mmCIF file of C-alpha atoms and ligand atoms in Angstrom:
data_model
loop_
_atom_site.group_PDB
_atom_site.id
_atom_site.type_symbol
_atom_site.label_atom_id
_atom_site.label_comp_id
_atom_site.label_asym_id
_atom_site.label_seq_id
_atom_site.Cartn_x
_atom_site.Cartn_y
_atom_site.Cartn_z
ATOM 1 C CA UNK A 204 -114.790 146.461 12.426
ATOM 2 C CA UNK A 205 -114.844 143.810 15.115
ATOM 3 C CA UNK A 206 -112.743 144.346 17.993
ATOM 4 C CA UNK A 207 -109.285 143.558 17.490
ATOM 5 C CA UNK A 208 -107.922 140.630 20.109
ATOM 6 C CA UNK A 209 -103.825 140.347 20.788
ATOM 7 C CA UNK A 210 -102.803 137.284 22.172
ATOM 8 C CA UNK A 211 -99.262 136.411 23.273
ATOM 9 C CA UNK A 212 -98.121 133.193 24.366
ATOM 10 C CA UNK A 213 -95.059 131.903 25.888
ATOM 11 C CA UNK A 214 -93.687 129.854 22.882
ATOM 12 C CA UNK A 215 -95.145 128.820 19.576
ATOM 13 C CA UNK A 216 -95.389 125.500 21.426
ATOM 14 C CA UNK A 217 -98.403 127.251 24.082
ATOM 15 C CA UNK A 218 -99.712 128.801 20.697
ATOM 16 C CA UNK A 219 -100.330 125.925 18.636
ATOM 17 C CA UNK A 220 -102.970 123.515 20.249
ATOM 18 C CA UNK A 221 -105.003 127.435 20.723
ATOM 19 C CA UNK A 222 -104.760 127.904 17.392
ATOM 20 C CA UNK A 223 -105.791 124.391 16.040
ATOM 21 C CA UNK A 224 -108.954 124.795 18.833
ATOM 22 C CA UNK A 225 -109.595 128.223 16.996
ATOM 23 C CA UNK A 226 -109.849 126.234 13.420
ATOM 24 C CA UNK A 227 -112.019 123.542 14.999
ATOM 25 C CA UNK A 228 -114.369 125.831 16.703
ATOM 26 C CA UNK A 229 -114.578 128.076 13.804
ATOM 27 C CA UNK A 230 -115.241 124.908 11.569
ATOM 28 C CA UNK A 231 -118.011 123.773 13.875
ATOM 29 C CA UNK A 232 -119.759 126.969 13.703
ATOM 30 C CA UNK A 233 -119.618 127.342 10.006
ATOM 31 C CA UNK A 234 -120.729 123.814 9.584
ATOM 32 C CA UNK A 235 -123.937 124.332 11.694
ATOM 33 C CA UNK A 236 -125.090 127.678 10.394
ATOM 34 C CA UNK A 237 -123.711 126.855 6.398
ATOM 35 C CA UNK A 238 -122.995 123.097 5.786
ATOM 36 C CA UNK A 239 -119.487 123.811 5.062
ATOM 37 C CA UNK A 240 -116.309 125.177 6.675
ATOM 38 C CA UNK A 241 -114.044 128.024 4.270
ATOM 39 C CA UNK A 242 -110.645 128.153 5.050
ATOM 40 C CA UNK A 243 -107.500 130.123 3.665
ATOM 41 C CA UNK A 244 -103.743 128.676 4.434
ATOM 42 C CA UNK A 245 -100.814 131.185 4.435
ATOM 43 C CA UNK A 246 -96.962 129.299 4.111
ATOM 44 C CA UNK A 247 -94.471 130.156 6.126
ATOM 45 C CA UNK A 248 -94.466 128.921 9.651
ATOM 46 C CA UNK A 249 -98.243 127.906 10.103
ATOM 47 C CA UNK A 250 -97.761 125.064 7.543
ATOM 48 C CA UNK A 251 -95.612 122.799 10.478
ATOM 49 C CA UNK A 252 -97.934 124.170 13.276
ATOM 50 C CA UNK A 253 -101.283 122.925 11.672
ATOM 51 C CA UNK A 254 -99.765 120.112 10.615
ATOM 52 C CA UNK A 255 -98.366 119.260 13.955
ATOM 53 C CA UNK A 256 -101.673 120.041 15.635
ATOM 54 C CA UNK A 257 -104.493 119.023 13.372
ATOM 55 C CA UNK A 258 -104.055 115.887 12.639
ATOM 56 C CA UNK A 259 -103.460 114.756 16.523
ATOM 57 C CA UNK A 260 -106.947 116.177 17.272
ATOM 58 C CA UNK A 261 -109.210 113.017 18.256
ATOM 59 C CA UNK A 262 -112.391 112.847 16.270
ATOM 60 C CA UNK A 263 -111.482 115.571 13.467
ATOM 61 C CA UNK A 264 -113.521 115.820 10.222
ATOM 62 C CA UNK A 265 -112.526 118.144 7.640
ATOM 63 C CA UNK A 266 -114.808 116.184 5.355
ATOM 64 C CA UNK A 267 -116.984 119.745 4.910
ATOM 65 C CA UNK A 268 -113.896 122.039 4.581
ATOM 66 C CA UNK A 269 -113.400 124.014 1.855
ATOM 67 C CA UNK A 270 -109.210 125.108 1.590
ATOM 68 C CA UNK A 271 -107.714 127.946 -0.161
ATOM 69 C CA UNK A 272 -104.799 129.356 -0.098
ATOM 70 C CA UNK A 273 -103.688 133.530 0.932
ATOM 71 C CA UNK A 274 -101.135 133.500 -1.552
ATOM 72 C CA UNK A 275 -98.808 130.691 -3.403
ATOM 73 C CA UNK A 276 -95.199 130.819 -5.047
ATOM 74 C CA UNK A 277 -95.656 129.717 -8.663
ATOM 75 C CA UNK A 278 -93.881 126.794 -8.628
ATOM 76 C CA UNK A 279 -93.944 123.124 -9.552
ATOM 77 C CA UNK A 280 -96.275 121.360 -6.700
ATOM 78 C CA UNK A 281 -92.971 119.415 -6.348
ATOM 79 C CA UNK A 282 -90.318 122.468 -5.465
ATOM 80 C CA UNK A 283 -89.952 122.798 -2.169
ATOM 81 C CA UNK A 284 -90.799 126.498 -2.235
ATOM 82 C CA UNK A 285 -94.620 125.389 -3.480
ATOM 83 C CA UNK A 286 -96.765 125.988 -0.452
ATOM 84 C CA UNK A 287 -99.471 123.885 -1.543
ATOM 85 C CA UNK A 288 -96.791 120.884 -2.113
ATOM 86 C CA UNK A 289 -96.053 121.384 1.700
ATOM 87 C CA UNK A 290 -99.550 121.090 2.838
ATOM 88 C CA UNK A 291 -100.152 118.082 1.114
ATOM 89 C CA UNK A 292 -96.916 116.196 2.768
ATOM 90 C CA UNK A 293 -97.461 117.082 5.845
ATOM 91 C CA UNK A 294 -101.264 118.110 6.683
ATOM 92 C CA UNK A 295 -103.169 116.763 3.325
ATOM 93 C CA UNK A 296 -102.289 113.578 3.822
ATOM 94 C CA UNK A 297 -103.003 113.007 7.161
ATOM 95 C CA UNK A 298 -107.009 114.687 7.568
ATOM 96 C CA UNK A 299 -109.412 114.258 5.082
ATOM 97 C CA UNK A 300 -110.426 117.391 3.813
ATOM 98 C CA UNK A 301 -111.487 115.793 -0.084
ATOM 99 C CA UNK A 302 -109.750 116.548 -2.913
ATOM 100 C CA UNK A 303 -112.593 118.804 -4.616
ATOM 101 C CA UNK A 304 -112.462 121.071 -1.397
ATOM 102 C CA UNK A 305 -108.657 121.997 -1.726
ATOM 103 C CA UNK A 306 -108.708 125.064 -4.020
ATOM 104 C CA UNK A 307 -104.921 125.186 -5.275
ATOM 105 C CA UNK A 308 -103.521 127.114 -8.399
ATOM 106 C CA UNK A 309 -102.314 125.424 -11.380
ATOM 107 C CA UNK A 310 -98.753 125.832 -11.151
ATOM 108 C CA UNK A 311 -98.104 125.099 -15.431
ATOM 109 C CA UNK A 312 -99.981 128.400 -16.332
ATOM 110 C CA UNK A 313 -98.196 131.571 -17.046
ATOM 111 C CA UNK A 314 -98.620 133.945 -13.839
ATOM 112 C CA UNK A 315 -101.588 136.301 -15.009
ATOM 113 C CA UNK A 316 -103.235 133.434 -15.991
ATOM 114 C CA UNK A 317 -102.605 131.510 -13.395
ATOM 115 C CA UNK A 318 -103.987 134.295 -11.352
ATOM 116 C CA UNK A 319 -107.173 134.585 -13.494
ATOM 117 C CA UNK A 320 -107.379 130.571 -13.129
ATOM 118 C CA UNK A 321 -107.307 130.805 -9.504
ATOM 119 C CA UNK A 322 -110.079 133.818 -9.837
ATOM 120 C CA UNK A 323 -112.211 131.466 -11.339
ATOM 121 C CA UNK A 324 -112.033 128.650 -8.780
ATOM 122 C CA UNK A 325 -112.983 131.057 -5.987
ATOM 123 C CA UNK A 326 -115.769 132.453 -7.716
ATOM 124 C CA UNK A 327 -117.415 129.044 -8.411
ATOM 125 C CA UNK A 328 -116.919 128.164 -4.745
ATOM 126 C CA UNK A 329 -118.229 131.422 -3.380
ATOM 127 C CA UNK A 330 -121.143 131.302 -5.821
ATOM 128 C CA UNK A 331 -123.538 134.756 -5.465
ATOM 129 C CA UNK A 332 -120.515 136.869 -2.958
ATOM 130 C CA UNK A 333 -118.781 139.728 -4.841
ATOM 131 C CA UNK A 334 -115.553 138.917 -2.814
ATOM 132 C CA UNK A 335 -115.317 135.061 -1.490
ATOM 133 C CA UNK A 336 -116.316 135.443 2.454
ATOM 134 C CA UNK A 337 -114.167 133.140 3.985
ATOM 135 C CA UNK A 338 -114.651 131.477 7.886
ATOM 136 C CA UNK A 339 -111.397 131.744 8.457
ATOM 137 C CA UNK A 340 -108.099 132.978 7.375
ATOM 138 C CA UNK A 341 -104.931 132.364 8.426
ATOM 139 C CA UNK A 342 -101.797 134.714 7.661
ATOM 140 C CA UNK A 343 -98.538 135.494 8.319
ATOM 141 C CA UNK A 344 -96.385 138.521 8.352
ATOM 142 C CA UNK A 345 -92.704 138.663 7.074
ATOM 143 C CA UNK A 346 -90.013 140.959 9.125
ATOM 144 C CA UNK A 347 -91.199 143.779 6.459
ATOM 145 C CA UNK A 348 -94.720 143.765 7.258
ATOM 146 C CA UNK A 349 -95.998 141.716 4.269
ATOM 147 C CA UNK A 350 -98.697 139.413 4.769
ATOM 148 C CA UNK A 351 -100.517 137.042 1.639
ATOM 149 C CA UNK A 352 -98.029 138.548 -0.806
ATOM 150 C CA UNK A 353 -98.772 141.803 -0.347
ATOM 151 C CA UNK A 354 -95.558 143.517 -0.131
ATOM 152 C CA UNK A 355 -94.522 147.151 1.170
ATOM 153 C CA UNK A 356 -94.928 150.022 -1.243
ATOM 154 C CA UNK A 357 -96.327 147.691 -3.991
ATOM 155 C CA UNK A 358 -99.269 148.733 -6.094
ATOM 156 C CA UNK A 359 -101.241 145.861 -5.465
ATOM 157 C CA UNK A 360 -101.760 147.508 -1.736
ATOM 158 C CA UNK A 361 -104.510 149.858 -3.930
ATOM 159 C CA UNK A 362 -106.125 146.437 -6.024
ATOM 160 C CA UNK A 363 -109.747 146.987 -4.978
ATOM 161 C CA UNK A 364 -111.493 144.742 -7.988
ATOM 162 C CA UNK A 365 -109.591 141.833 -8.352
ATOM 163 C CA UNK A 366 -109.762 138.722 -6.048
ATOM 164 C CA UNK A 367 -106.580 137.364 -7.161
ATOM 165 C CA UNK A 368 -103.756 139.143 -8.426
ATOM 166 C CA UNK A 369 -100.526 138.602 -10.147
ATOM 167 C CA UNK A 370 -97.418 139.648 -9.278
ATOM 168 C CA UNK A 371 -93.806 139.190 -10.912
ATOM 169 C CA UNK A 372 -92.005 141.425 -8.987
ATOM 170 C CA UNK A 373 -92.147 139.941 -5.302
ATOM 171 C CA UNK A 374 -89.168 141.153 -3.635
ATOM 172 C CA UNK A 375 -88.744 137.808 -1.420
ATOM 173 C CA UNK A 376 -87.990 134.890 -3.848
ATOM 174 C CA UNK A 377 -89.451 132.997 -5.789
ATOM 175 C CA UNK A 378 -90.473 136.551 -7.550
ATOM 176 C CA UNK A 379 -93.450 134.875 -9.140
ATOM 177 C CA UNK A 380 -96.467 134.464 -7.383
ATOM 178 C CA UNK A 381 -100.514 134.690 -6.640
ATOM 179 C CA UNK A 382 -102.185 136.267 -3.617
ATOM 180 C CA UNK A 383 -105.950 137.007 -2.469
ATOM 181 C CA UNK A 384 -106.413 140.712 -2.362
ATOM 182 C CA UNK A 385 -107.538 142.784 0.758
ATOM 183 C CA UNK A 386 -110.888 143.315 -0.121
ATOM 184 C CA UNK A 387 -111.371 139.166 -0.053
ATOM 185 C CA UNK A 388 -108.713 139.585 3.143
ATOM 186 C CA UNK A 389 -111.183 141.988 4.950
ATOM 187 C CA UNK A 390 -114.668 140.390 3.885
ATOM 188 C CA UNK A 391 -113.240 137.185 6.246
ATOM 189 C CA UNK A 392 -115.654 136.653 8.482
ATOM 190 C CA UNK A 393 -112.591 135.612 10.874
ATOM 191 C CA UNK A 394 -108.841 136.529 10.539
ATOM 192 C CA UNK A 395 -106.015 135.019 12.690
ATOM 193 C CA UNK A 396 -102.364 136.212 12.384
ATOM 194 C CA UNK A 397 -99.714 133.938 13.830
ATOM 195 C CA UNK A 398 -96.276 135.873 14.637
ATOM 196 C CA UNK A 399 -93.580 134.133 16.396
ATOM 197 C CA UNK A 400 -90.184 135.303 16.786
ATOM 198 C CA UNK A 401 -87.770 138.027 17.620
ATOM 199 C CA UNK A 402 -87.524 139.229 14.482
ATOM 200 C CA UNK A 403 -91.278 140.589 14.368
ATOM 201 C CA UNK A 404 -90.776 142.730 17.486
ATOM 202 C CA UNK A 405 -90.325 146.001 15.919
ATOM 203 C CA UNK A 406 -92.595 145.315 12.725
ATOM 204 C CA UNK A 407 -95.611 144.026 15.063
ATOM 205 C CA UNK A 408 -95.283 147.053 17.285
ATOM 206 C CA UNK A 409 -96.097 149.446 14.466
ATOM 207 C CA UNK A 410 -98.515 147.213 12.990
ATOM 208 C CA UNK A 411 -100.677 147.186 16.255
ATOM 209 C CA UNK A 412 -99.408 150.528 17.619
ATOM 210 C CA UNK A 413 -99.381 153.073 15.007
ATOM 211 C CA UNK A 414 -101.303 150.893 12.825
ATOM 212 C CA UNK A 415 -102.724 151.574 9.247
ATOM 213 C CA UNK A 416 -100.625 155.005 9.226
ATOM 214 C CA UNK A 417 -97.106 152.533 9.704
ATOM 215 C CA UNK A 418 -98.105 151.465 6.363
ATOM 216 C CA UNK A 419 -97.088 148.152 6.738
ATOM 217 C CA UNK A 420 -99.076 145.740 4.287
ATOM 218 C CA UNK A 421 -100.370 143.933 7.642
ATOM 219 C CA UNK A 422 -102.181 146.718 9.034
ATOM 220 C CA UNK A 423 -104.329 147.290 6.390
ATOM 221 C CA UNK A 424 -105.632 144.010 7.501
ATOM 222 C CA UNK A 425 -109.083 145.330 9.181
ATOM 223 C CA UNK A 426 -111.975 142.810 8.578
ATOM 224 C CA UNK A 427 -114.949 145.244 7.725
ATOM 225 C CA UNK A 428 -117.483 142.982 9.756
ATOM 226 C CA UNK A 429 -115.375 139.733 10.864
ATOM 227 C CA UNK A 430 -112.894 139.378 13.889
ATOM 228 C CA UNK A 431 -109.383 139.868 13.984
ATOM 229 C CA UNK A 432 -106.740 137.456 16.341
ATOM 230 C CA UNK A 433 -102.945 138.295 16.301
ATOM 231 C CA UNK A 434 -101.985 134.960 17.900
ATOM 232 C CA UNK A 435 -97.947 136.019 19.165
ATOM 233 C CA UNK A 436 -95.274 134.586 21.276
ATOM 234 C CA UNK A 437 -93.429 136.340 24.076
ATOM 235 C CA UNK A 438 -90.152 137.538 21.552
ATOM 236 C CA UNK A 439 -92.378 139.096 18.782
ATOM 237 C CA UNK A 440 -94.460 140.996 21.598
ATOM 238 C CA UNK A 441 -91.450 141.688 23.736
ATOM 239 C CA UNK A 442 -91.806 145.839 21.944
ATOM 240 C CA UNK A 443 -95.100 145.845 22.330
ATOM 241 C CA UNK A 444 -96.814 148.597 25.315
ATOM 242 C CA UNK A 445 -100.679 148.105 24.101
ATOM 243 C CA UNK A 446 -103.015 145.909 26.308
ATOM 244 C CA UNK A 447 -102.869 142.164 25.464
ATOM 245 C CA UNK A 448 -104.346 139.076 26.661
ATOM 246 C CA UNK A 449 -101.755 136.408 28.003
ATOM 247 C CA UNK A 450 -103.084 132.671 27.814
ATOM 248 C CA UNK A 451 -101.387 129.222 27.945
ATOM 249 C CA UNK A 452 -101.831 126.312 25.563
ATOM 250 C CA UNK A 453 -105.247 124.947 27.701
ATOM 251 C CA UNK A 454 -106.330 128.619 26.815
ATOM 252 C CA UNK A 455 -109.215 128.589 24.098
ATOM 253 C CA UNK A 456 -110.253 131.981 22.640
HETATM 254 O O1 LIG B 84 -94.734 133.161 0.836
HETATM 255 C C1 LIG B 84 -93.858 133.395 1.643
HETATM 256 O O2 LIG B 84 -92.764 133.862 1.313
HETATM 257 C C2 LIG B 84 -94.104 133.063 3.088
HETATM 258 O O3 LIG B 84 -95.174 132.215 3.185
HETATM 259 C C3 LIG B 84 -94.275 134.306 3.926
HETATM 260 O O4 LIG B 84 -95.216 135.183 3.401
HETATM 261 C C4 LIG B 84 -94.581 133.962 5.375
HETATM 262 O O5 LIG B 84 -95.926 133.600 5.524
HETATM 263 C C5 LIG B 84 -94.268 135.126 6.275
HETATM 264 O O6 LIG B 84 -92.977 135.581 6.021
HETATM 265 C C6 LIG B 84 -94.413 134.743 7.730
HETATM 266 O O7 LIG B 84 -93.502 133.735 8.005
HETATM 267 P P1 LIG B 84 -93.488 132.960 9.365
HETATM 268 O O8 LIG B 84 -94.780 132.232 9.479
HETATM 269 O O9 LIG B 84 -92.354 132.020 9.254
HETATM 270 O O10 LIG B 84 -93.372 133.972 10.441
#
């Protein structure tokens, strides 16, 4: 594995222009060396602070991106809980990544299918890889330590064939949803965490501290060849007593 870099900024408003310069710079290198930039989108908060940041970026083209998403909530594109419906009000709208490179599920099918579904439009866009390799992916972590939805104590921790998997059972609503698997999670040639808040102290100290043995789904996060950022403000590191790097928002990684 790559070496691990922690970041902590002041705010999530020193974090945001870093992380959008992160996306670009990782899009630039993708494009040069493969024609095309992969991305995955979590929910949560990172759906305001791309779409705050991207978009205001002079001279942006997303017209080679490729967009996925970590996990979704199966729900109509129109509920406000539906992750891709988000992106496309606020981000989709406003860059122009084309339609054929936004990978979302279809939100009509049954969950398993819906899952298989989604299996099948990764495959075709990662032609030849046994597990999509992404550029980039961008996650999240919950006060519990989930990240995609990959959820403490859950047997889908131990998934090591499927890309996409089902589950019916999430413990934080809506119960029904689909989420990339860690072995596509760790074949990312680049994976960024974004953690703001109190509320993550504790859980991101024994993510980064005690690490895979916490057991926290987030942990387990270890890209077997790509690099790993945990992009975190000052209250979600205020546990922490590892080595991090401090930057502003000028800061570029
Ligand atoms: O599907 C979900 O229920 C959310 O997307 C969730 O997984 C979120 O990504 C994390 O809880 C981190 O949330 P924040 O970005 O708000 O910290």
């Amino acid at each position: 594995m790559a070496a691990r870099r922690v970041v902590v900024f002041p705010s999530s408003a020193e974090l945001g222009p870093v992380l959008a310069h992160l996306v670009t710079s990782q899009a630039e290198k993708a494009i040069s060396s493969r024609g095309r930039f992969t991305l995955g989108l979590s929910g949560g908060s990172l759906v305001s602070m791309l779409s705050k940041e991207l978009p205001v970026l002079p001279d942006l083209d997303c017209s080679k991106w490729v967009v996925g998403f970590c996990d979704e909530r199966l729900v109509s594109f129109d509920d406000p809980e539906s992750t891709y419906g988000l992106y496309k009000n606020q981000l989709f709208s406003k860059v122009n990544i084309p339609d054929c490179g936004i990978l979302a599920i279809n939100s009509c099918l049954p969950v398993n299918e819906c899952a298989e579904d989604y299996t099948c439009k990764l495959k075709e866009a990662f032609p030849g890889d046994s597990f999509p390799v992404f550029d980039l992916l961008l996650l999240g972590m919950g006060p519990d330590g989930h990240t995609c939805s990959l959820f403490p104590g859950h047997p889908l921790l131990e998934e090591t064939e499927k890309i996409v998997a089902p589950i019916s059972d999430s413990p934080k609503p809506p119960p029904q949803r689909v989420t990339m698997t860690f072995p596509v999670v760790n074949s990312a040639r680049c994976v960024a965490f974004v953690s703001t808040g109190g509320s993550k102290a504790p859980v991101l100290k024994e993510v980064l501290e005690a690490g895979e043995g916490s057991g926290f789904p987030a942990a387990r996060v270890l890209p077997t060849s790509g690099e790993l950022f945990w992009l975190v403000d000052e209250p979600a590191a205020a546990s922490l007593t590892i080595q991090v790097e401090r930057l502003g928002s000028g800061a570029k990684l």
